[in-house]
PDB file of C-alpha atoms and ligand atoms in Angstrom:
ATOM      1  CA  UNK P   1       0.000   0.000   0.000  1.00  0.00           C
ATOM      2  CA  UNK P   2       1.197   3.481  -0.863  1.00  0.00           C
ATOM      3  CA  UNK P   3       1.612   6.367   1.596  1.00  0.00           C
ATOM      4  CA  UNK P   4       1.265  10.092   0.984  1.00  0.00           C
ATOM      5  CA  UNK P   5       1.683  13.301   2.982  1.00  0.00           C
ATOM      6  CA  UNK P   6      -1.203  15.744   3.269  1.00  0.00           C
ATOM      7  CA  UNK P   7      -0.901  19.187   4.853  1.00  0.00           C
ATOM      8  CA  UNK P   8      -4.087  21.010   5.786  1.00  0.00           C
ATOM      9  CA  UNK P   9      -2.718  24.510   5.247  1.00  0.00           C
ATOM     10  CA  UNK P  10      -3.068  27.559   7.568  1.00  0.00           C
ATOM     11  CA  UNK P  11      -6.028  28.997   5.599  1.00  0.00           C
ATOM     12  CA  UNK P  12      -8.038  25.781   6.014  1.00  0.00           C
ATOM     13  CA  UNK P  13      -7.287  25.626   9.747  1.00  0.00           C
ATOM     14  CA  UNK P  14      -8.377  29.261  10.251  1.00  0.00           C
ATOM     15  CA  UNK P  15     -11.501  28.651   8.163  1.00  0.00           C
ATOM     16  CA  UNK P  16     -12.406  25.674  10.401  1.00  0.00           C
ATOM     17  CA  UNK P  17     -12.293  23.207   7.525  1.00  0.00           C
ATOM     18  CA  UNK P  18     -10.089  20.566   9.232  1.00  0.00           C
ATOM     19  CA  UNK P  19     -12.989  18.224   9.931  1.00  0.00           C
ATOM     20  CA  UNK P  20     -14.558  18.526   6.473  1.00  0.00           C
ATOM     21  CA  UNK P  21     -11.222  17.873   4.749  1.00  0.00           C
ATOM     22  CA  UNK P  22     -10.285  14.861   6.886  1.00  0.00           C
ATOM     23  CA  UNK P  23     -13.795  13.514   6.343  1.00  0.00           C
ATOM     24  CA  UNK P  24     -13.278  13.382   2.556  1.00  0.00           C
ATOM     25  CA  UNK P  25     -10.249  11.122   2.947  1.00  0.00           C
ATOM     26  CA  UNK P  26     -11.850   8.893   5.569  1.00  0.00           C
ATOM     27  CA  UNK P  27     -15.038   8.456   3.585  1.00  0.00           C
ATOM     28  CA  UNK P  28     -13.096   7.591   0.445  1.00  0.00           C
ATOM     29  CA  UNK P  29     -11.412   4.710   2.281  1.00  0.00           C
ATOM     30  CA  UNK P  30      -7.886   6.009   2.824  1.00  0.00           C
ATOM     31  CA  UNK P  31      -6.399   5.055   6.192  1.00  0.00           C
ATOM     32  CA  UNK P  32      -4.971   7.749   8.462  1.00  0.00           C
ATOM     33  CA  UNK P  33      -1.665   6.343   9.718  1.00  0.00           C
ATOM     34  CA  UNK P  34      -0.151   9.611  11.021  1.00  0.00           C
ATOM     35  CA  UNK P  35      -1.718  12.836  12.305  1.00  0.00           C
ATOM     36  CA  UNK P  36      -0.482  15.971  14.063  1.00  0.00           C
ATOM     37  CA  UNK P  37      -1.045  19.702  14.417  1.00  0.00           C
ATOM     38  CA  UNK P  38       2.034  21.891  14.253  1.00  0.00           C
ATOM     39  CA  UNK P  39       3.430  25.235  13.094  1.00  0.00           C
ATOM     40  CA  UNK P  40       5.964  24.594  10.330  1.00  0.00           C
ATOM     41  CA  UNK P  41       9.366  26.269  10.834  1.00  0.00           C
ATOM     42  CA  UNK P  42      10.780  28.425   8.045  1.00  0.00           C
ATOM     43  CA  UNK P  43      13.589  25.913   7.517  1.00  0.00           C
ATOM     44  CA  UNK P  44      11.254  22.946   7.075  1.00  0.00           C
ATOM     45  CA  UNK P  45       8.875  24.924   4.839  1.00  0.00           C
ATOM     46  CA  UNK P  46      11.796  25.853   2.576  1.00  0.00           C
ATOM     47  CA  UNK P  47      12.967  22.266   2.434  1.00  0.00           C
ATOM     48  CA  UNK P  48       9.463  20.988   1.763  1.00  0.00           C
ATOM     49  CA  UNK P  49       8.905  23.408  -1.149  1.00  0.00           C
ATOM     50  CA  UNK P  50      12.551  23.474  -2.315  1.00  0.00           C
ATOM     51  CA  UNK P  51      11.627  22.663  -5.953  1.00  0.00           C
ATOM     52  CA  UNK P  52       9.821  26.023  -6.097  1.00  0.00           C
ATOM     53  CA  UNK P  53      12.853  28.060  -4.976  1.00  0.00           C
ATOM     54  CA  UNK P  54      13.405  31.004  -7.300  1.00  0.00           C
ATOM     55  CA  UNK P  55       9.771  31.226  -8.480  1.00  0.00           C
ATOM     56  CA  UNK P  56       8.180  34.659  -8.005  1.00  0.00           C
ATOM     57  CA  UNK P  57       5.645  33.229  -5.537  1.00  0.00           C
ATOM     58  CA  UNK P  58       8.196  31.279  -3.447  1.00  0.00           C
ATOM     59  CA  UNK P  59       8.872  33.781  -0.639  1.00  0.00           C
ATOM     60  CA  UNK P  60       5.175  34.437  -0.079  1.00  0.00           C
ATOM     61  CA  UNK P  61       4.433  30.706  -0.196  1.00  0.00           C
ATOM     62  CA  UNK P  62       6.924  30.166   2.647  1.00  0.00           C
ATOM     63  CA  UNK P  63       5.388  33.073   4.612  1.00  0.00           C
ATOM     64  CA  UNK P  64       1.923  31.594   4.108  1.00  0.00           C
ATOM     65  CA  UNK P  65       2.893  28.051   5.094  1.00  0.00           C
ATOM     66  CA  UNK P  66       4.558  29.268   8.329  1.00  0.00           C
ATOM     67  CA  UNK P  67       1.835  31.805   9.218  1.00  0.00           C
ATOM     68  CA  UNK P  68      -0.175  29.573  11.564  1.00  0.00           C
ATOM     69  CA  UNK P  69      -0.929  26.027  12.616  1.00  0.00           C
ATOM     70  CA  UNK P  70      -1.343  23.280  10.042  1.00  0.00           C
ATOM     71  CA  UNK P  71      -2.558  19.704  10.332  1.00  0.00           C
ATOM     72  CA  UNK P  72      -0.377  16.992   8.821  1.00  0.00           C
ATOM     73  CA  UNK P  73      -1.692  13.607   7.803  1.00  0.00           C
ATOM     74  CA  UNK P  74      -0.046  10.512   6.447  1.00  0.00           C
ATOM     75  CA  UNK P  75      -2.589   8.572   4.402  1.00  0.00           C
ATOM     76  CA  UNK P  76      -2.239   4.981   3.270  1.00  0.00           C
ATOM     77  CA  UNK P  77      -4.103   3.124   0.539  1.00  0.00           C
ATOM     78  CA  UNK P  78      -4.004   1.676  -2.938  1.00  0.00           C
ATOM     79  CA  UNK P  79      -2.681   4.443  -5.255  1.00  0.00           C
ATOM     80  CA  UNK P  80      -2.946   6.836  -2.287  1.00  0.00           C
ATOM     81  CA  UNK P  81      -0.922   9.582  -4.015  1.00  0.00           C
ATOM     82  CA  UNK P  82      -3.091   9.800  -7.129  1.00  0.00           C
ATOM     83  CA  UNK P  83      -6.349   9.328  -5.227  1.00  0.00           C
ATOM     84  CA  UNK P  84      -5.432  12.117  -2.794  1.00  0.00           C
ATOM     85  CA  UNK P  85      -4.461  14.516  -5.600  1.00  0.00           C
ATOM     86  CA  UNK P  86      -7.794  13.818  -7.336  1.00  0.00           C
ATOM     87  CA  UNK P  87      -9.750  14.507  -4.159  1.00  0.00           C
ATOM     88  CA  UNK P  88      -7.784  17.777  -3.688  1.00  0.00           C
ATOM     89  CA  UNK P  89      -8.472  19.129  -7.194  1.00  0.00           C
ATOM     90  CA  UNK P  90      -6.181  21.232  -9.370  1.00  0.00           C
ATOM     91  CA  UNK P  91      -3.843  23.813  -7.831  1.00  0.00           C
ATOM     92  CA  UNK P  92      -5.804  27.063  -8.186  1.00  0.00           C
ATOM     93  CA  UNK P  93      -9.084  27.182  -6.292  1.00  0.00           C
ATOM     94  CA  UNK P  94     -11.015  29.038  -8.987  1.00  0.00           C
ATOM     95  CA  UNK P  95     -10.058  26.409 -11.580  1.00  0.00           C
ATOM     96  CA  UNK P  96     -10.539  23.260  -9.493  1.00  0.00           C
ATOM     97  CA  UNK P  97     -13.523  21.082 -10.353  1.00  0.00           C
ATOM     98  CA  UNK P  98     -16.593  21.142  -8.099  1.00  0.00           C
ATOM     99  CA  UNK P  99     -16.680  18.034  -5.950  1.00  0.00           C
ATOM    100  CA  UNK P 100     -12.980  18.363  -5.117  1.00  0.00           C
ATOM    101  CA  UNK P 101     -11.767  19.942  -1.875  1.00  0.00           C
ATOM    102  CA  UNK P 102     -10.238  22.957  -3.632  1.00  0.00           C
ATOM    103  CA  UNK P 103     -13.128  23.126  -6.080  1.00  0.00           C
ATOM    104  CA  UNK P 104     -15.675  23.260  -3.289  1.00  0.00           C
ATOM    105  CA  UNK P 105     -13.909  25.505  -0.773  1.00  0.00           C
ATOM    106  CA  UNK P 106     -11.133  27.572  -2.430  1.00  0.00           C
ATOM    107  CA  UNK P 107     -10.970  30.608  -4.764  1.00  0.00           C
ATOM    108  CA  UNK P 108      -7.300  31.595  -4.527  1.00  0.00           C
ATOM    109  CA  UNK P 109      -4.043  30.621  -6.205  1.00  0.00           C
ATOM    110  CA  UNK P 110      -2.023  30.626  -2.993  1.00  0.00           C
ATOM    111  CA  UNK P 111      -4.659  29.952  -0.361  1.00  0.00           C
ATOM    112  CA  UNK P 112      -5.632  26.560  -1.736  1.00  0.00           C
ATOM    113  CA  UNK P 113      -6.245  24.792   1.587  1.00  0.00           C
ATOM    114  CA  UNK P 114      -4.251  21.629   1.155  1.00  0.00           C
ATOM    115  CA  UNK P 115      -1.011  20.016   0.029  1.00  0.00           C
ATOM    116  CA  UNK P 116      -0.581  16.456  -1.228  1.00  0.00           C
ATOM    117  CA  UNK P 117       2.615  14.711  -2.352  1.00  0.00           C
ATOM    118  CA  UNK P 118       2.887  14.448  -6.143  1.00  0.00           C
ATOM    119  CA  UNK P 119       5.030  11.279  -6.557  1.00  0.00           C
ATOM    120  CA  UNK P 120       6.352   8.313  -4.577  1.00  0.00           C
ATOM    121  CA  UNK P 121       9.714  10.018  -4.323  1.00  0.00           C
ATOM    122  CA  UNK P 122       8.246  13.261  -2.916  1.00  0.00           C
ATOM    123  CA  UNK P 123       5.941  11.330  -0.584  1.00  0.00           C
ATOM    124  CA  UNK P 124       8.877   9.480   0.953  1.00  0.00           C
ATOM    125  CA  UNK P 125      10.930  12.675   1.271  1.00  0.00           C
ATOM    126  CA  UNK P 126       8.069  14.728   2.710  1.00  0.00           C
ATOM    127  CA  UNK P 127       6.884  12.079   5.203  1.00  0.00           C
ATOM    128  CA  UNK P 128      10.391  11.716   6.601  1.00  0.00           C
ATOM    129  CA  UNK P 129      10.695  15.512   6.832  1.00  0.00           C
ATOM    130  CA  UNK P 130       7.732  15.778   9.214  1.00  0.00           C
ATOM    131  CA  UNK P 131       7.276  12.344  10.849  1.00  0.00           C
ATOM    132  CA  UNK P 132       9.560   9.926  12.659  1.00  0.00           C
ATOM    133  CA  UNK P 133       9.010   6.324  11.609  1.00  0.00           C
ATOM    134  CA  UNK P 134       7.678   5.471  15.066  1.00  0.00           C
ATOM    135  CA  UNK P 135       5.005   8.207  14.786  1.00  0.00           C
ATOM    136  CA  UNK P 136       3.113   6.192  12.173  1.00  0.00           C
ATOM    137  CA  UNK P 137       0.741   3.491  13.291  1.00  0.00           C
ATOM    138  CA  UNK P 138       1.635  -0.002  12.143  1.00  0.00           C
ATOM    139  CA  UNK P 139      -1.788  -1.410  13.006  1.00  0.00           C
ATOM    140  CA  UNK P 140      -4.006  -2.915  10.322  1.00  0.00           C
ATOM    141  CA  UNK P 141      -7.447  -1.317  10.399  1.00  0.00           C
ATOM    142  CA  UNK P 142     -10.203  -3.876  10.740  1.00  0.00           C
ATOM    143  CA  UNK P 143     -12.595  -2.098   8.351  1.00  0.00           C
ATOM    144  CA  UNK P 144     -10.209  -2.669   5.450  1.00  0.00           C
ATOM    145  CA  UNK P 145     -11.845  -5.901   4.382  1.00  0.00           C
ATOM    146  CA  UNK P 146     -14.920  -3.925   3.307  1.00  0.00           C
ATOM    147  CA  UNK P 147     -12.850  -1.246   1.544  1.00  0.00           C
ATOM    148  CA  UNK P 148     -10.883  -3.718  -0.598  1.00  0.00           C
ATOM    149  CA  UNK P 149     -11.416  -7.341  -1.542  1.00  0.00           C
ATOM    150  CA  UNK P 150      -8.796  -8.834   0.763  1.00  0.00           C
ATOM    151  CA  UNK P 151      -9.541 -12.486  -0.059  1.00  0.00           C
ATOM    152  CA  UNK P 152      -6.546 -12.922  -2.391  1.00  0.00           C
ATOM    153  CA  UNK P 153      -2.837 -12.376  -1.902  1.00  0.00           C
ATOM    154  CA  UNK P 154      -3.122  -8.637  -2.640  1.00  0.00           C
ATOM    155  CA  UNK P 155      -5.964  -6.231  -1.916  1.00  0.00           C
ATOM    156  CA  UNK P 156      -8.195  -5.641  -4.947  1.00  0.00           C
TER     157      UNK P 156
HETATM  158  P1  ATP O 201       0.907  21.570  -3.287  1.00  0.00           P
HETATM  159  O1  ATP O 201       2.359  21.288  -3.630  1.00  0.00           O
HETATM  160  O2  ATP O 201       0.755  22.613  -2.204  1.00  0.00           O
HETATM  161  O3  ATP O 201       0.146  20.304  -3.049  1.00  0.00           O
HETATM  162  P2  ATP O 201       0.251  21.719  -6.054  1.00  0.00           P
HETATM  163  O4  ATP O 201       1.143  20.524  -6.189  1.00  0.00           O
HETATM  164  O5  ATP O 201      -1.147  21.616  -6.533  1.00  0.00           O
HETATM  165  O6  ATP O 201       0.201  22.229  -4.562  1.00  0.00           O
HETATM  166  P3  ATP O 201       2.460  23.355  -6.900  1.00  0.00           P
HETATM  167  O7  ATP O 201       2.705  23.759  -8.318  1.00  0.00           O
HETATM  168  O8  ATP O 201       3.340  22.315  -6.291  1.00  0.00           O
HETATM  169  O9  ATP O 201       0.919  22.972  -6.772  1.00  0.00           O
HETATM  170  O10 ATP O 201       2.555  24.705  -6.039  1.00  0.00           O
HETATM  171  C1  ATP O 201       2.825  24.669  -4.637  1.00  0.00           C
HETATM  172  C2  ATP O 201       2.005  25.740  -3.960  1.00  0.00           C
HETATM  173  O11 ATP O 201       2.516  27.037  -4.325  1.00  0.00           O
HETATM  174  C3  ATP O 201       0.543  25.801  -4.407  1.00  0.00           C
HETATM  175  O12 ATP O 201      -0.256  24.899  -3.686  1.00  0.00           O
HETATM  176  C4  ATP O 201       0.168  27.242  -4.126  1.00  0.00           C
HETATM  177  O13 ATP O 201      -0.118  27.409  -2.730  1.00  0.00           O
HETATM  178  C5  ATP O 201       1.449  27.973  -4.458  1.00  0.00           C
HETATM  179  N1  ATP O 201       1.493  28.466  -5.843  1.00  0.00           N
HETATM  180  C6  ATP O 201       1.773  27.759  -6.957  1.00  0.00           C
HETATM  181  N2  ATP O 201       1.744  28.522  -8.060  1.00  0.00           N
HETATM  182  C7  ATP O 201       1.433  29.768  -7.630  1.00  0.00           C
HETATM  183  C8  ATP O 201       1.239  31.049  -8.270  1.00  0.00           C
HETATM  184  N3  ATP O 201       1.360  31.195  -9.583  1.00  0.00           N
HETATM  185  N4  ATP O 201       0.919  32.096  -7.487  1.00  0.00           N
HETATM  186  C9  ATP O 201       0.803  31.980  -6.141  1.00  0.00           C
HETATM  187  N5  ATP O 201       0.973  30.820  -5.485  1.00  0.00           N
HETATM  188  C10 ATP O 201       1.274  29.731  -6.201  1.00  0.00           C
HETATM  189 MG1   MG O 202       3.144  20.428  -5.368  1.00  0.00          MG
END
């Protein structure tokens, strides 16, 4: 099963959307295997968004991401990275499709409520940036057998 990092950004926390956003992932069938609320340091924000360094929006993105508490989630599931990105919607709120988190709740380019890893490589890098291995639950969730067909060797 694949893992991905989600950050519920400062705008979503201030707009009291934490519950609604987490609900989308739970209802879809993704497992929450890590969860915390924190304020991201400038150093970690810069590392997290290092591929954007030099872009005209970079400095303000770092200011935004460190401007207040965020909620971090590690989600696990089949194709968790792609599924999470689909549920989030495209980057800019005003362009994102209705039915997605950004499409339903965001209007802005920068204040787009949520981050999700975009590849296996970034997911691994980002999870290890914000979580120790021991912070993630290793427990199998009992409800899984009604989320996937678990009768074979691999979940289907
Ligand atoms: P994220 O990485 O946060 O999940 P994303 O992968 O959809 O978002 P990226 O292209 O990686 O989009 O951009 C990272 C973040 O930088 C965006 O979520 C947004 O907050 C901000 N951003 C990107 N492009 C712009 C822009 N042109 N103007 C202002 N902010 C931007
Ligand atoms: Mg991105």
